[in-house]
mmCIF file of C-alpha atoms and ligand atoms in Angstrom:
data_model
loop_
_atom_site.group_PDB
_atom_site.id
_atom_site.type_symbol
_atom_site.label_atom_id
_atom_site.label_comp_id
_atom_site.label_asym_id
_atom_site.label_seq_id
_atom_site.Cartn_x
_atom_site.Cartn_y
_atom_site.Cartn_z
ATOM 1 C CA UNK A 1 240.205 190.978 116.298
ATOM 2 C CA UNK A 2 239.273 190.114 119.579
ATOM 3 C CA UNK A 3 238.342 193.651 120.464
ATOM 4 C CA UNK A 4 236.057 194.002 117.396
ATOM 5 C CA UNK A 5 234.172 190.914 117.943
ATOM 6 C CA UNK A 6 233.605 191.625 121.386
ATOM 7 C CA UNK A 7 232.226 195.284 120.469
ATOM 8 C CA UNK A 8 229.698 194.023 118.267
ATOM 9 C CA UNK A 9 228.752 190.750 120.005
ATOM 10 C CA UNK A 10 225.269 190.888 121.481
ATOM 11 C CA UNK A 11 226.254 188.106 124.429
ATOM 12 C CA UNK A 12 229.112 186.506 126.166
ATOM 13 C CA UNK A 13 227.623 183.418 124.187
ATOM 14 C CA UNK A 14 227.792 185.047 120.779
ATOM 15 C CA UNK A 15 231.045 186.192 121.509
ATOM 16 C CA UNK A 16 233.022 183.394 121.988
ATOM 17 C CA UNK A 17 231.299 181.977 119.262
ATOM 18 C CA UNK A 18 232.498 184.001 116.668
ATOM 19 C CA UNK A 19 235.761 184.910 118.051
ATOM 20 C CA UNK A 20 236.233 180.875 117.872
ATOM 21 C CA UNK A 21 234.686 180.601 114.229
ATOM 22 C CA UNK A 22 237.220 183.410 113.293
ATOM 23 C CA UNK A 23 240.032 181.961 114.757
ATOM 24 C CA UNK A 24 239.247 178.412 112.943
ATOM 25 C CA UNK A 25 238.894 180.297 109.570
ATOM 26 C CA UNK A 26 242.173 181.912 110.067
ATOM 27 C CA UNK A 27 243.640 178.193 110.589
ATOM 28 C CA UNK A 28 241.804 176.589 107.650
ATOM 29 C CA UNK A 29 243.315 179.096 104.951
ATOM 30 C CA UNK A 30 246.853 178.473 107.337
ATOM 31 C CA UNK A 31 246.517 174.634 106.694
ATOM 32 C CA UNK A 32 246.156 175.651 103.387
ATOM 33 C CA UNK A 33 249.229 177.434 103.244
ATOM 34 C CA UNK A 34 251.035 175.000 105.156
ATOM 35 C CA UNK A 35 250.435 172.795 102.443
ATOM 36 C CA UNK A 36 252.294 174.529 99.781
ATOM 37 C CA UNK A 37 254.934 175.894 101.568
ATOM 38 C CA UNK A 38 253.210 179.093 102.515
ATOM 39 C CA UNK A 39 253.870 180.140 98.552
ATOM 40 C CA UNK A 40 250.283 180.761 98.244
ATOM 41 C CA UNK A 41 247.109 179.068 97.578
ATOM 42 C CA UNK A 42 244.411 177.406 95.079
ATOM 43 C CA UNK A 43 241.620 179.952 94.988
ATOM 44 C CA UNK A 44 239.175 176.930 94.850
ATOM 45 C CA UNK A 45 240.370 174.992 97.487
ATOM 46 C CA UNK A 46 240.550 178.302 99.578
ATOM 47 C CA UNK A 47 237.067 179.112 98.804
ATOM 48 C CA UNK A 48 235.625 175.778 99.659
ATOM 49 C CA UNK A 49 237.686 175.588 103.249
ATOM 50 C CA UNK A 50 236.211 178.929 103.821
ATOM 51 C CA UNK A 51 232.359 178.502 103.080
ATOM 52 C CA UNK A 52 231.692 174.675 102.979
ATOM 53 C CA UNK A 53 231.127 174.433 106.705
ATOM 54 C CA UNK A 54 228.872 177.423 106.894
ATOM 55 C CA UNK A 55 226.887 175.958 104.065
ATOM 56 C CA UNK A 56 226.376 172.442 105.581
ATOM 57 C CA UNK A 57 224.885 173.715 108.890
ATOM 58 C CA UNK A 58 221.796 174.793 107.014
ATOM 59 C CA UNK A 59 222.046 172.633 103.486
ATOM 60 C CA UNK A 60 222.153 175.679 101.417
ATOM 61 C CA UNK A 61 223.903 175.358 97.728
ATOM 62 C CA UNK A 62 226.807 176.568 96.973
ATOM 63 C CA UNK A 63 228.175 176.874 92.954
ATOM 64 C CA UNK A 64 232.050 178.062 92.697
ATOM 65 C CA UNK A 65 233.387 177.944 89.120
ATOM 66 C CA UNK A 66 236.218 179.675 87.694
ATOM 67 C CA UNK A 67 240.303 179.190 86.158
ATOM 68 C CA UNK A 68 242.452 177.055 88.445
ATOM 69 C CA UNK A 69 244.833 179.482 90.461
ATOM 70 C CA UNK A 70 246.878 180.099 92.954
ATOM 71 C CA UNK A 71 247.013 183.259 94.338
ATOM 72 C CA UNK A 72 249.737 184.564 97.007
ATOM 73 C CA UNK A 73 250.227 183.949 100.888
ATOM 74 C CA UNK A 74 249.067 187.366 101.421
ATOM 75 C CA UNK A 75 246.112 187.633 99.005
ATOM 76 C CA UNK A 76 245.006 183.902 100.290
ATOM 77 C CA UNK A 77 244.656 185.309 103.873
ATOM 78 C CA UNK A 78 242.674 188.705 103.102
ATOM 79 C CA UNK A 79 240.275 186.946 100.874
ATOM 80 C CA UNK A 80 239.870 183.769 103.076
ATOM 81 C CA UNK A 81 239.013 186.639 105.943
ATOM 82 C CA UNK A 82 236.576 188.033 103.599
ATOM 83 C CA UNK A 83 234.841 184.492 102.850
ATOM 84 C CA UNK A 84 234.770 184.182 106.271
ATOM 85 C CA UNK A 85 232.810 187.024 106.912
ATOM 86 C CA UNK A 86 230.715 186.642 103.921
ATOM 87 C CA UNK A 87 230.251 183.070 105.275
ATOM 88 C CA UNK A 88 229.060 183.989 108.366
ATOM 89 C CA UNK A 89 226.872 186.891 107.250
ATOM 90 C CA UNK A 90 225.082 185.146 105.020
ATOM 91 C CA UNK A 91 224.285 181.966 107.673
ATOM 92 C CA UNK A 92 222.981 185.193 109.871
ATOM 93 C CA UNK A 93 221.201 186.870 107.663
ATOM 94 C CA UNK A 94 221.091 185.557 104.068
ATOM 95 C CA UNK A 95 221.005 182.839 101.724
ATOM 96 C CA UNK A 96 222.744 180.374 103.770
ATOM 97 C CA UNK A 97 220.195 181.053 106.756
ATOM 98 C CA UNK A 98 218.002 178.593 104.659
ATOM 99 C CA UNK A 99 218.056 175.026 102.946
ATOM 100 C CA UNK A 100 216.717 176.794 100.182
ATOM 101 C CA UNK A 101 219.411 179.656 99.375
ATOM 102 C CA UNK A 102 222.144 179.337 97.147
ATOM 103 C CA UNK A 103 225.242 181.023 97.229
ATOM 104 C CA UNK A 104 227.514 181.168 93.502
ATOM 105 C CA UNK A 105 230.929 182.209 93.773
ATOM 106 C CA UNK A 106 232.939 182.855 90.240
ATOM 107 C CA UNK A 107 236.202 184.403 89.147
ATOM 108 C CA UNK A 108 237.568 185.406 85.801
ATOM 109 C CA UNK A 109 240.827 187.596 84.477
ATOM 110 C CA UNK A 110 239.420 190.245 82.318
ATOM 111 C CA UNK A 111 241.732 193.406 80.743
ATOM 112 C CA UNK A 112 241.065 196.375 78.839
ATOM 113 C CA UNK A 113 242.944 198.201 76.113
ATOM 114 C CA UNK A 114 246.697 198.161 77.378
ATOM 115 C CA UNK A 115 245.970 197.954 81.381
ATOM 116 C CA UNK A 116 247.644 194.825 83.417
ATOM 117 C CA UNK A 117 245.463 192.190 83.927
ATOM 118 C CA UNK A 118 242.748 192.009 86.351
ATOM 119 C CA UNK A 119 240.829 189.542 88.219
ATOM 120 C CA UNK A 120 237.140 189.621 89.342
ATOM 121 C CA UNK A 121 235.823 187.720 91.954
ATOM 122 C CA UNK A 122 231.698 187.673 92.890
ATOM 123 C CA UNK A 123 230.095 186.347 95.873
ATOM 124 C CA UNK A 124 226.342 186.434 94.840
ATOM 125 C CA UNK A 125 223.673 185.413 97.204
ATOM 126 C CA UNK A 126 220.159 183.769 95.516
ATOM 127 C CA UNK A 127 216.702 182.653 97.271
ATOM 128 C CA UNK A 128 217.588 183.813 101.055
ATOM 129 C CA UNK A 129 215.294 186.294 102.900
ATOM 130 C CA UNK A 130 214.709 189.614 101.298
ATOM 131 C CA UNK A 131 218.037 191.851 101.887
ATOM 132 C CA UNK A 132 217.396 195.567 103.066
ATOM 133 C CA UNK A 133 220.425 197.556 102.995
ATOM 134 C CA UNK A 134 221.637 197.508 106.949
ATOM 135 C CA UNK A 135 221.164 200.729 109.633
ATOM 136 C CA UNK A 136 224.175 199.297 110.967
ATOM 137 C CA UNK A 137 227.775 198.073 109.564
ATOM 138 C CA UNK A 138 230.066 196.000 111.873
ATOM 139 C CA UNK A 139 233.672 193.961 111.646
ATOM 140 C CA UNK A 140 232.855 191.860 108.851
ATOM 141 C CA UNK A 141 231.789 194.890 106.690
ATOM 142 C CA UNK A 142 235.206 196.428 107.439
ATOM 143 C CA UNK A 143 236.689 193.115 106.990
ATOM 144 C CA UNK A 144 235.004 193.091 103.561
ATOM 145 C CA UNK A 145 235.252 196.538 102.536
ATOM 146 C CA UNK A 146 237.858 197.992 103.743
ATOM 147 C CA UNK A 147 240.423 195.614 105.069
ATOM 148 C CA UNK A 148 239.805 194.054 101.150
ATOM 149 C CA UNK A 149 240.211 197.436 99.054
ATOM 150 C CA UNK A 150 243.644 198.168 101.512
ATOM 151 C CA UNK A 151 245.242 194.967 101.518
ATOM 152 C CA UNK A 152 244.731 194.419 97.978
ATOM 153 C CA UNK A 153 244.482 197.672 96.662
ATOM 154 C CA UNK A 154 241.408 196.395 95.195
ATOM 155 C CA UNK A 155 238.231 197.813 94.076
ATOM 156 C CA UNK A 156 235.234 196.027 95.875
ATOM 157 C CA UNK A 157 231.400 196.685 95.761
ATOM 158 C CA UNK A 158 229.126 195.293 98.083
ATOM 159 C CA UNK A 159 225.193 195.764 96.439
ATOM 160 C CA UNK A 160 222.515 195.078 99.403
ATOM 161 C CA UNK A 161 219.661 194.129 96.114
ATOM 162 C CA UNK A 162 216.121 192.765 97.942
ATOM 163 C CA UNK A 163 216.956 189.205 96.015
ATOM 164 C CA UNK A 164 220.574 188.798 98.197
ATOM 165 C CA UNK A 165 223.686 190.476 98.702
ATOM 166 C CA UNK A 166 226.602 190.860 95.882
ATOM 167 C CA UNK A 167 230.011 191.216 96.928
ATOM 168 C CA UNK A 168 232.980 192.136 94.106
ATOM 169 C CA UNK A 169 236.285 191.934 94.283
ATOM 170 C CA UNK A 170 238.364 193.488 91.263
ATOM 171 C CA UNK A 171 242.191 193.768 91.936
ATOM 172 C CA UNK A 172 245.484 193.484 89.620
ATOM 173 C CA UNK A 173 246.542 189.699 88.411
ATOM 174 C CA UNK A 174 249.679 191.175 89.911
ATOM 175 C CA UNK A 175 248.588 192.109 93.441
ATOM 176 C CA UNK A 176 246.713 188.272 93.681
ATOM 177 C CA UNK A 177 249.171 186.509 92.429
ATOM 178 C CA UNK A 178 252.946 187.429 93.407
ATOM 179 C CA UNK A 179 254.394 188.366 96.848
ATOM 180 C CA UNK A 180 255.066 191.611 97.706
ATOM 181 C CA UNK A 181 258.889 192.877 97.557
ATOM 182 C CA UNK A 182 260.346 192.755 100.958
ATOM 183 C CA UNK A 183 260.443 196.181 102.366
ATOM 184 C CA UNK A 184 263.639 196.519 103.369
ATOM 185 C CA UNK A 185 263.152 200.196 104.577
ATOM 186 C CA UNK A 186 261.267 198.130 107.102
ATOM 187 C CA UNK A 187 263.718 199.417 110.056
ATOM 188 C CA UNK A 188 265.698 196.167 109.059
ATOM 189 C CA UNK A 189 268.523 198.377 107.791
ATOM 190 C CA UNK A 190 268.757 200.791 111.196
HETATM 191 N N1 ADP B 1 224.434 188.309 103.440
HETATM 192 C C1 ADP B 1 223.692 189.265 103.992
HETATM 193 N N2 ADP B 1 222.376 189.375 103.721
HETATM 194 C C2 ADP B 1 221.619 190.343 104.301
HETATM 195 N N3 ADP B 1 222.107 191.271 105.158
HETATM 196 C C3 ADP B 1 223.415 191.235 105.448
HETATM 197 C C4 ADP B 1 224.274 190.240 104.896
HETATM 198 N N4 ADP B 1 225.518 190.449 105.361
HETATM 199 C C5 ADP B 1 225.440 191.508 106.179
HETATM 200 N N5 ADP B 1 224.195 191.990 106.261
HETATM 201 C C6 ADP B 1 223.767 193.162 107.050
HETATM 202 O O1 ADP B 1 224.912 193.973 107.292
HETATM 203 C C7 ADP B 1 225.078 194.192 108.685
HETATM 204 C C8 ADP B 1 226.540 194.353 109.024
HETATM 205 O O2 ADP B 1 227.244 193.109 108.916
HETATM 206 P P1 ADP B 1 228.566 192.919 109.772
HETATM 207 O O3 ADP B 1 229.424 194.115 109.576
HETATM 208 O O4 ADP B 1 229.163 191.615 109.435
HETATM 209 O O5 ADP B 1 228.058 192.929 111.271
HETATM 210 P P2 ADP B 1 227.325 191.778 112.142
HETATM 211 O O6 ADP B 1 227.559 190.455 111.468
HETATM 212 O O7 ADP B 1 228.008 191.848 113.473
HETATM 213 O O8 ADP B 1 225.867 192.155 112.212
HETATM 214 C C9 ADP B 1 224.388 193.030 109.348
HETATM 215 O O9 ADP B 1 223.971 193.350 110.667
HETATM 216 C C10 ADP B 1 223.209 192.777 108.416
HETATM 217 O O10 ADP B 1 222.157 193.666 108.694
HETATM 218 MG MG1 MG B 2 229.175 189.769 110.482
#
């Protein structure tokens, strides 16, 4: 993590910045954790850990509705990277760069026909600066992207539209909510 933050950092300054504000994001969805016996999370509570502090510094709005959950240990730590990221991005370059944006975050289960049950979560970005899709993509958009789709075995989408960036999650009820089996091919057994 340290490596990637330092490779896209534009100064020492900016570095240890970040690196810092990563670090404390990785602690706040720990706390959370912590809290419940590291058996997982409240999606809400996660959310707000993740993205409240971001949205003070400028007074931006922030809207999170959606079912009370809690998801897993592992699922809380990918996604609270992700808001993280998110976070960040958009205090750089989006809605939350102004007292006037407004970020809305909302979840839902949805199905169809006989598949397992899925959840979708949005991260959707109103009245910030206008968005053009970026030249260049750095460690949050991997953090977002790919480190999301991987972990989870999620689908995500992340829409650059001129009125503010869209990010979508979509993964299994199953792969949010329960703990993976313990791999015990894991060279535990050599
Ligand atoms: N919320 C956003 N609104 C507008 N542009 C964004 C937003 N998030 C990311 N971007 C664009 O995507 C690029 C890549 O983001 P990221 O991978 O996090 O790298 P970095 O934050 O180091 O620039 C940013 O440089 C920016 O141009
Ligand atoms: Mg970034």
């Amino acid at each position: 993590m340290a490596r990637q933050t330092a490779r896209t950092a534009a100064t020492l300054k900016d570095f240890e910045t970040e690196y810092m504000q990563r670090l404390q994001g990785i602690a706040a969805s720990h706390d959370l954790l912590v809290n419940q016996n590291w058996t997982g999370a409240p999606l809400n509570e996660l959310i707000r850990r993740q993205v409240e502090p971001f949205v003070e510094t400028n007074r931006a709005n922030l809207a999170i509705s959606g079912p009370d959950i809690i998801i897993s240990a592992k699922a809380a730590q990918t996604i609270g990277l992700a808001l993280h990221e998110l976070a960040t991005n958009s205090m750089k370059y989006g809605a939350l760069s102004t007292p006037k944006g407004k970020v809305s975050i909302d979840w839902e289960f949805h199905q169809t026909g006989g598949e397992p049950q899925r959840l979708k979560l949005k991260w959707e970005e109103h009245n910030g600066p206008p968005v053009t899709p970026p030249a260049r993509k750095g460690f949050g958009h991997f953090v977002i992207d790919r480190m999301a789709t991987q972990s989870l075995s999620a689908k995500v989408t992340i829409d650059f539209r001129p009125e503010g960036l869209v990010w979508i999650i979509d993964a299994t009820a199953q792969a949010l909510q329960s703990e993976p089996e313990f791999d015990a091919g894991d060279g535990a057994s050599a």
